[in-house]
mmCIF file of C-alpha atoms in Angstrom:
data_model
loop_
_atom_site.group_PDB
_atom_site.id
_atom_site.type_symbol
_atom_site.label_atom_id
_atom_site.label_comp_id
_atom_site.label_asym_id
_atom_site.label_seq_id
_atom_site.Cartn_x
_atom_site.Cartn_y
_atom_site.Cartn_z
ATOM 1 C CA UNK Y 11 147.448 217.189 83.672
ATOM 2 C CA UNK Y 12 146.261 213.569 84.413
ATOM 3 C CA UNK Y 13 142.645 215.398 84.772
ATOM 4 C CA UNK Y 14 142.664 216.981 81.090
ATOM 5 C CA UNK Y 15 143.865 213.876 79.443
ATOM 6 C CA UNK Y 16 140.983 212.142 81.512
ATOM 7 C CA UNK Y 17 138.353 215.091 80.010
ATOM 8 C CA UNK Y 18 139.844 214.777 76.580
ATOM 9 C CA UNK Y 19 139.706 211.019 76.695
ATOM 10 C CA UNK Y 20 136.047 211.046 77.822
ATOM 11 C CA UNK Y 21 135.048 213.305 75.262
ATOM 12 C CA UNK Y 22 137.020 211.599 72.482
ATOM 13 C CA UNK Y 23 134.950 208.449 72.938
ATOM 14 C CA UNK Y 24 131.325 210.091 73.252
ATOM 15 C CA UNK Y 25 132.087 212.688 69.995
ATOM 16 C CA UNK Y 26 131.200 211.529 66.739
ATOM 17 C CA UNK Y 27 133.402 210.050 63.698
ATOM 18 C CA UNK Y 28 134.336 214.197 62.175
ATOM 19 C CA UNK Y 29 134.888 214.425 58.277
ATOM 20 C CA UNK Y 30 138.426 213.556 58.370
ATOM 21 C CA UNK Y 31 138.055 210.664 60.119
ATOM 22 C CA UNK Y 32 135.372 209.275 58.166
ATOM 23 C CA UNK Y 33 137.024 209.772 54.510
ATOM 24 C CA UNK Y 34 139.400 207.278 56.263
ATOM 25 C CA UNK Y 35 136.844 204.610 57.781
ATOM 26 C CA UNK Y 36 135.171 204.479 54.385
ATOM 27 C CA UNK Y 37 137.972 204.075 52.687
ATOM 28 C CA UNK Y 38 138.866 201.075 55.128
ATOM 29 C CA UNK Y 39 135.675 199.593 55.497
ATOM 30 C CA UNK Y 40 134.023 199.767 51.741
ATOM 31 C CA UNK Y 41 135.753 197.107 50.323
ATOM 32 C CA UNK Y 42 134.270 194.735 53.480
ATOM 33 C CA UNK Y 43 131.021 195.954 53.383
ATOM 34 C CA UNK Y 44 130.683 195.770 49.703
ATOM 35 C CA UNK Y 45 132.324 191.850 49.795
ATOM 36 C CA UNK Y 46 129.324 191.049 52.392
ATOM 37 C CA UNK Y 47 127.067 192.376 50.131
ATOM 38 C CA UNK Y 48 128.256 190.628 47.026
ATOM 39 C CA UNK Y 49 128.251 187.624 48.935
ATOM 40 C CA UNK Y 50 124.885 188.281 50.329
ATOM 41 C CA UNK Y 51 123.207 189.056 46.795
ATOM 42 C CA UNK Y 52 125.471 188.600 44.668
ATOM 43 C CA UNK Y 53 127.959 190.644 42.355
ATOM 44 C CA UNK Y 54 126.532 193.604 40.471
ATOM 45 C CA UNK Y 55 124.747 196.677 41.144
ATOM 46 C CA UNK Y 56 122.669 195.906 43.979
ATOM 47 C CA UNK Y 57 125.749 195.174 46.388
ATOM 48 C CA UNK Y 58 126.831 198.833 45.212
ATOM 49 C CA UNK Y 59 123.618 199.951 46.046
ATOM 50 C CA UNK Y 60 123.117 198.725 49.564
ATOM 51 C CA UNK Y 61 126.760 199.033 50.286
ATOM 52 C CA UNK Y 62 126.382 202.739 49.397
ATOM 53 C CA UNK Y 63 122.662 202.443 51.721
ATOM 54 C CA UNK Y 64 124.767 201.532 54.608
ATOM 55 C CA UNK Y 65 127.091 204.468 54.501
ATOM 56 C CA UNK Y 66 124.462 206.176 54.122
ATOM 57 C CA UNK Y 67 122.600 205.550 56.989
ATOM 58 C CA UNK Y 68 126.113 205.237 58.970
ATOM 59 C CA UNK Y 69 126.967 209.335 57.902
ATOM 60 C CA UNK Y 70 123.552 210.262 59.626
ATOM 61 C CA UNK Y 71 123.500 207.904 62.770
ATOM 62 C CA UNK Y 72 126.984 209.293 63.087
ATOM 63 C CA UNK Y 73 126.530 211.397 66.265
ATOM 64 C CA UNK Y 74 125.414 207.655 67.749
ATOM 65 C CA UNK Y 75 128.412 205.593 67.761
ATOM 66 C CA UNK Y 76 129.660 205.294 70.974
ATOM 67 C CA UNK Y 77 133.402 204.605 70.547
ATOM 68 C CA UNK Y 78 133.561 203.028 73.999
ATOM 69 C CA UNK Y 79 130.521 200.692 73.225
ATOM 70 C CA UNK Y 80 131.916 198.776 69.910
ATOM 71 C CA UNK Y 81 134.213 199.348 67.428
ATOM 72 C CA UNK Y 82 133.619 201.348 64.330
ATOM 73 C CA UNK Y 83 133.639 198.101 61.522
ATOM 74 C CA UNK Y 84 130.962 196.329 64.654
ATOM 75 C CA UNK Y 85 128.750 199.472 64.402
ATOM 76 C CA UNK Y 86 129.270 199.414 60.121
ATOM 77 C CA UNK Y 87 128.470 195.804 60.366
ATOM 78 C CA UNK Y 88 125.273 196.189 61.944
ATOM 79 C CA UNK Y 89 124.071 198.559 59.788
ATOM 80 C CA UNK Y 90 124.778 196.549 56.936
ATOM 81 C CA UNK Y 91 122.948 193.624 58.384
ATOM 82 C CA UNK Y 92 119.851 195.280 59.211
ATOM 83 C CA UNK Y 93 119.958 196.888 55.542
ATOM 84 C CA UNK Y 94 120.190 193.343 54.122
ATOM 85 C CA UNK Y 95 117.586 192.422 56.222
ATOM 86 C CA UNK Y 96 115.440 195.185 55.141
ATOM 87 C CA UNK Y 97 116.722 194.189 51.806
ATOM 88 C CA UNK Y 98 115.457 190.486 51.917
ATOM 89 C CA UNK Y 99 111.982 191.538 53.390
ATOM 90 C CA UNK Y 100 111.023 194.090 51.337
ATOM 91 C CA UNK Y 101 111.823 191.271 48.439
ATOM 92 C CA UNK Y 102 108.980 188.782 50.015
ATOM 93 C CA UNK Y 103 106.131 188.083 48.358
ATOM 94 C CA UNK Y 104 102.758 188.701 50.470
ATOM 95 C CA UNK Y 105 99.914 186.809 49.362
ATOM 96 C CA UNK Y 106 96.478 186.858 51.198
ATOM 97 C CA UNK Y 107 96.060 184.021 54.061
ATOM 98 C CA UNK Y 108 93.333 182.239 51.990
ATOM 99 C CA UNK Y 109 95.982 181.312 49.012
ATOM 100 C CA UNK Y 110 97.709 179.200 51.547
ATOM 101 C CA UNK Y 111 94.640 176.855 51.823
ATOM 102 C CA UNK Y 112 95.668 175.768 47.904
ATOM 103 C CA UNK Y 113 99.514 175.186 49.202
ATOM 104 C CA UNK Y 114 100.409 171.472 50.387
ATOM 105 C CA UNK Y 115 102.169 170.419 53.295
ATOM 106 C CA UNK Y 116 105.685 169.645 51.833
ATOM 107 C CA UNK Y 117 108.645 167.609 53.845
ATOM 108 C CA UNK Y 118 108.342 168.455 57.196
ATOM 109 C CA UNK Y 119 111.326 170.465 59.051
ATOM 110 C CA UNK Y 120 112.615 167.404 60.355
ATOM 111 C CA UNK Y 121 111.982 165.664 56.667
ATOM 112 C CA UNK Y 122 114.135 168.798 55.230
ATOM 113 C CA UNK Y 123 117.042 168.722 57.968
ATOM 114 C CA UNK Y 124 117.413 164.596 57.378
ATOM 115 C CA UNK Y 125 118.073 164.953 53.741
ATOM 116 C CA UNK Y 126 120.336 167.787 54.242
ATOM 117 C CA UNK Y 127 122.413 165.851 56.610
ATOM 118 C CA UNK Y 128 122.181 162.510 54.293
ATOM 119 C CA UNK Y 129 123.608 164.970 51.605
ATOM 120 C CA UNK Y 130 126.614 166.091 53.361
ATOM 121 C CA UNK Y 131 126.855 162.416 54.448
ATOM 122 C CA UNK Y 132 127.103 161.732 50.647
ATOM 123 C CA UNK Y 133 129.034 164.527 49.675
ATOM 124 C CA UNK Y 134 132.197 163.610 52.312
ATOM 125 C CA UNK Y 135 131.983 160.218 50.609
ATOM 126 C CA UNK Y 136 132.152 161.244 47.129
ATOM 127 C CA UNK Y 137 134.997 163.119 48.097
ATOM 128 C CA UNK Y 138 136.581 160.425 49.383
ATOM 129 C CA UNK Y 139 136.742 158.665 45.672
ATOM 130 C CA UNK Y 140 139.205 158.925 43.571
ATOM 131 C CA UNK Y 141 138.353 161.119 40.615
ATOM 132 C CA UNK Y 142 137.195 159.224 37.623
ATOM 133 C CA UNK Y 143 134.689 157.295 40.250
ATOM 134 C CA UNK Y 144 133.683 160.605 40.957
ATOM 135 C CA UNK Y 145 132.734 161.594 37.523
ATOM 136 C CA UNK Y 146 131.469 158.375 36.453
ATOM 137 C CA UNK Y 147 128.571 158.829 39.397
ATOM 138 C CA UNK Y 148 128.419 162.546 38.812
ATOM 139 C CA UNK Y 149 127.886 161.653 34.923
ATOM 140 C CA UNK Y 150 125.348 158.626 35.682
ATOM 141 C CA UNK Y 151 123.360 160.180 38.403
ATOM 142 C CA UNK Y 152 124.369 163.799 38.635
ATOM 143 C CA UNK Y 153 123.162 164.301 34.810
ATOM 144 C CA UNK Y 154 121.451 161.248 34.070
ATOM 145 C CA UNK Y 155 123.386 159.572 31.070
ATOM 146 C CA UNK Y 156 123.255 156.272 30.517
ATOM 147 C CA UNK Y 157 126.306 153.777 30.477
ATOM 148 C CA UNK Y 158 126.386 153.920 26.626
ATOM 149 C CA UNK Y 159 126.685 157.618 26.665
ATOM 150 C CA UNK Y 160 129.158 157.911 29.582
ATOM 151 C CA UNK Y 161 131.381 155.099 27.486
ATOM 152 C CA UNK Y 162 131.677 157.568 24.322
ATOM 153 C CA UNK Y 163 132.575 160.529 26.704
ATOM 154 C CA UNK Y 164 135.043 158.969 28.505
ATOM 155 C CA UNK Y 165 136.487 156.514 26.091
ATOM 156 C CA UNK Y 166 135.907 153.623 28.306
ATOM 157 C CA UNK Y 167 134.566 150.944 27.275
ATOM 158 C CA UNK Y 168 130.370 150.406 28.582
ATOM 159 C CA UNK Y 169 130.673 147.110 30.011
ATOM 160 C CA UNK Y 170 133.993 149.072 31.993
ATOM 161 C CA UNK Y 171 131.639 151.896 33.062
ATOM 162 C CA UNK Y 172 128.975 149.402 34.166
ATOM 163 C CA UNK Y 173 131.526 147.441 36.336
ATOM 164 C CA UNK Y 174 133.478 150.470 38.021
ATOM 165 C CA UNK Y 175 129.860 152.293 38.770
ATOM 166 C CA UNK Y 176 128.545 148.937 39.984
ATOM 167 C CA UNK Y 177 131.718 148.786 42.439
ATOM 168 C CA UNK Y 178 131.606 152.184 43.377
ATOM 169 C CA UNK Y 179 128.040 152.443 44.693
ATOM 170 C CA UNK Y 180 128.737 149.117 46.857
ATOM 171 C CA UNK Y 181 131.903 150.860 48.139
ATOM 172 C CA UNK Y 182 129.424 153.837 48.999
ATOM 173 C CA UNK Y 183 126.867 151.752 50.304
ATOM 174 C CA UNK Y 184 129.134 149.907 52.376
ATOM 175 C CA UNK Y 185 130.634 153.328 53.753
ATOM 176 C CA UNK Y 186 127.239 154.479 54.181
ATOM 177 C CA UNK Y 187 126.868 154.841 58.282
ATOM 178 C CA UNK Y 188 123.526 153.577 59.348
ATOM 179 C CA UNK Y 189 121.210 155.332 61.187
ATOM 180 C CA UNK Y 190 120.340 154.943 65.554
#
């Protein structure tokens, strides 16, 4: 008995997902797959489309999956990135090598990954404010309004905006961790 269960078990894991059982994985696993897409590209009908792409390909690589190798949502899942993947490169623009001689350098990596941690830097302080400061700044430097025009939509009073913006950026500037 012990030797059929161990038959039956072996070929359990090697056979592929039948009809039955994949009504009920899609059923499962659509609603995850389509969320990654939607959060990949975006709500509409191209999440639908490579959502339905990757049970596509899933139905005919079916008699692949290994059940002893990953789970069914891990095999799903890499599917779905490699169709995003072939999603995102088939969406990049090739231009001959000799346009790139008209392109400038631009920041540097090191240039890009500076000002991306100076803006998180920024962004943990702001948070840190208490919420008109936070609008005043977002109104002032966010969108660019002057201190007359941030006084009529707030119903402060200019010379007030002036003085709480004035403290505000020395409180960040103060906060402001220097670099080593």
């Amino acid at each position: 008995m012990a030797m059929n269960d161990a038959v039956f078990g072996r070929l359990w894991v090697l056979s592929p997902a039948t009809e039955e059982d994949w009504d009920a994985l899609y059923a499962e696993q659509l609603p995850r797959v389509y969320n990654f897409f939607r959060y990949r590209v975006g709500d509409g009908p191209v999440a639908e489309d490579l959502a339905a792409l990757t049970f596509e390909k899933a139905w005919r690589a079916r008699h692949r999956y290994r059940r002893d190798l990953a789970g069914f949502g891990t095999w799903l899942f890499a599917i779905a990135r490699n169709v995003a993947n072939d999603y995102f490169r088939a969406r990049r623009v090739h231009a001959p090598l000799e346009e790139a001689e008209q392109v400038s350098g631009g920041p540097s990596p090191e240039d890009l990954a500076e000002q991306r941690s100076d803006f998180e830097r920024l962004s943990r302080l702001l948070a840190g404010l208490p919420e008109r400061e936070r609008e005043l700044v977002a109104l002032k430097y966010g969108s660019g309004m002057t201190n007359r025009a941030i006084a009529k939509a707030t119903g402060l009073s200019e010379s007030n905006v002036g003085t709480i913006l004035h403290r505000t950026v020395g409180q960040l500037r103060a906060a402001w961790p220097e670099r080593t």
